[in-house]
């Protein structure tokens, strides 16, 4: 398994508890890698700035995209539920923890299958730190 990162310099800061956010990022990276252990592939991790919308201010978007088998469509709606797992021996708390951490930071997390190829995509959307007052 290969990890490819596209993390541009100068991305804005997000107000976050670093250790909690690290746990969420680690969980998503580990899940992506585990889905490709048998057949190999690339886990692509990227970050970008998303423009503000009517519903949300500007956000930092961190994306984890793997080349594993993808997610069963019937499982997509339940992925972030506590105790739901598709892994043998899994307890189903990892993605529930990711969701809770991200939401506690004012963000959201999404999961989908990759368009036009094998694999899954997870995105974390986090609000930016407010501009410093002068």
Coordinates of C-alpha atoms in Angstrom, one line a residue:
X1 CA 0.0 0.0 0.0
X2 CA 1.2 3.5 -0.9
X3 CA 0.3 6.7 0.7
X4 CA 0.2 9.8 -1.5
X5 CA -0.2 13.2 0.2
X6 CA -1.3 16.5 -1.5
X7 CA -1.1 19.0 1.4
X8 CA -0.3 22.5 0.1
X9 CA 1.7 24.9 2.2
X10 CA -0.1 27.9 3.7
X11 CA -3.5 26.3 4.4
X12 CA -5.5 28.2 7.0
X13 CA -5.7 27.1 10.6
X14 CA -8.7 25.4 12.2
X15 CA -9.5 25.7 15.8
X16 CA -9.1 22.2 17.1
X17 CA -7.9 19.9 19.8
X18 CA -4.8 18.5 18.0
X19 CA -4.8 15.1 19.8
X20 CA -8.5 14.5 19.1
X21 CA -8.2 15.6 15.4
X22 CA -5.1 13.4 15.1
X23 CA -7.2 10.4 16.3
X24 CA -9.9 11.1 13.7
X25 CA -7.3 11.5 10.9
X26 CA -5.4 8.4 12.0
X27 CA -8.6 6.3 12.1
X28 CA -9.6 7.3 8.5
X29 CA -6.0 6.7 7.2
X30 CA -5.9 3.3 9.0
X31 CA -9.3 2.2 7.6
X32 CA -8.2 3.1 4.0
X33 CA -5.0 1.2 4.3
X34 CA -6.7 -1.8 5.8
X35 CA -9.1 -2.1 2.9
X36 CA -6.2 -2.4 0.5
X37 CA -4.0 -4.8 2.5
X38 CA -4.8 -7.8 0.3
X39 CA -4.6 -6.3 -3.2
X40 CA -2.6 -3.1 -2.6
X41 CA -3.3 0.3 -3.9
X42 CA -2.9 4.0 -3.0
X43 CA -4.4 6.0 -0.2
X44 CA -4.5 9.6 -1.3
X45 CA -4.7 12.2 1.4
X46 CA -5.3 15.8 0.4
X47 CA -6.4 19.1 1.9
X48 CA -7.9 22.2 0.3
X49 CA -9.8 25.3 1.2
X50 CA -13.5 25.3 0.3
X51 CA -15.3 28.5 -0.3
X52 CA -18.1 29.7 2.0
X53 CA -21.6 28.7 1.0
X54 CA -25.0 30.1 2.2
X55 CA -25.0 27.4 4.9
X56 CA -21.4 27.3 6.0
X57 CA -18.4 29.6 6.2
X58 CA -15.1 28.8 4.5
X59 CA -13.9 25.3 5.4
X60 CA -10.8 23.2 5.3
X61 CA -11.6 19.9 3.5
X62 CA -9.4 16.9 4.2
X63 CA -10.0 14.0 1.8
X64 CA -9.0 10.3 2.2
X65 CA -9.4 8.3 -1.0
X66 CA -8.5 4.6 -1.3
X67 CA -8.5 2.0 -4.0
X68 CA -10.0 -0.7 -2.0
X69 CA -13.3 -2.5 -2.7
X70 CA -15.5 0.5 -1.8
X71 CA -18.5 0.5 0.5
X72 CA -21.6 -1.5 0.0
X73 CA -24.4 1.0 -0.9
X74 CA -26.6 -0.5 1.9
X75 CA -23.9 0.3 4.5
X76 CA -23.3 3.9 3.5
X77 CA -26.1 5.3 5.7
X78 CA -24.9 3.3 8.8
X79 CA -21.2 3.8 8.6
X80 CA -21.0 6.3 11.4
X81 CA -23.4 4.5 13.7
X82 CA -21.8 3.2 17.0
X83 CA -21.4 -0.6 17.0
X84 CA -21.9 -0.9 13.2
X85 CA -18.9 -2.7 11.6
X86 CA -18.3 -4.5 8.4
X87 CA -14.9 -5.8 9.6
X88 CA -14.4 -9.2 11.0
X89 CA -13.8 -8.7 14.7
X90 CA -14.5 -4.9 14.4
X91 CA -16.4 -3.2 17.2
X92 CA -17.8 -0.4 15.1
X93 CA -16.5 2.5 17.1
X94 CA -13.8 4.0 14.9
X95 CA -16.0 5.9 12.4
X96 CA -18.5 6.8 15.1
X97 CA -15.6 8.4 17.0
X98 CA -14.5 10.2 13.9
X99 CA -18.0 11.7 13.4
X100 CA -18.2 12.8 17.0
X101 CA -14.8 14.5 17.0
X102 CA -15.4 16.3 13.7
X103 CA -18.9 17.4 14.8
X104 CA -17.5 18.6 18.2
X105 CA -15.2 20.9 16.2
X106 CA -18.2 22.3 14.2
X107 CA -17.5 20.2 11.1
X108 CA -19.0 17.3 9.3
X109 CA -17.7 14.1 7.8
X110 CA -19.0 12.3 4.6
X111 CA -18.4 8.9 3.0
X112 CA -19.0 7.8 -0.5
X113 CA -17.7 5.4 -3.2
X114 CA -15.2 6.8 -5.7
X115 CA -16.8 7.9 -8.9
X116 CA -15.5 5.9 -11.9
X117 CA -13.3 3.5 -10.0
X118 CA -12.8 1.2 -7.1
X119 CA -12.5 2.5 -3.6
X120 CA -14.1 4.9 -1.0
X121 CA -13.8 8.6 -0.3
X122 CA -14.1 10.1 3.2
X123 CA -14.1 13.9 3.6
X124 CA -13.8 15.9 6.8
X125 CA -15.1 19.5 6.6
X126 CA -13.8 21.8 9.3
X127 CA -14.5 25.5 10.0
X128 CA -11.6 27.9 9.9
X129 CA -10.4 29.9 12.8
X130 CA -12.0 33.3 12.9
X131 CA -9.8 36.1 11.6
X132 CA -7.7 37.7 14.3
X133 CA -9.0 41.1 15.4
X134 CA -6.7 44.0 14.9

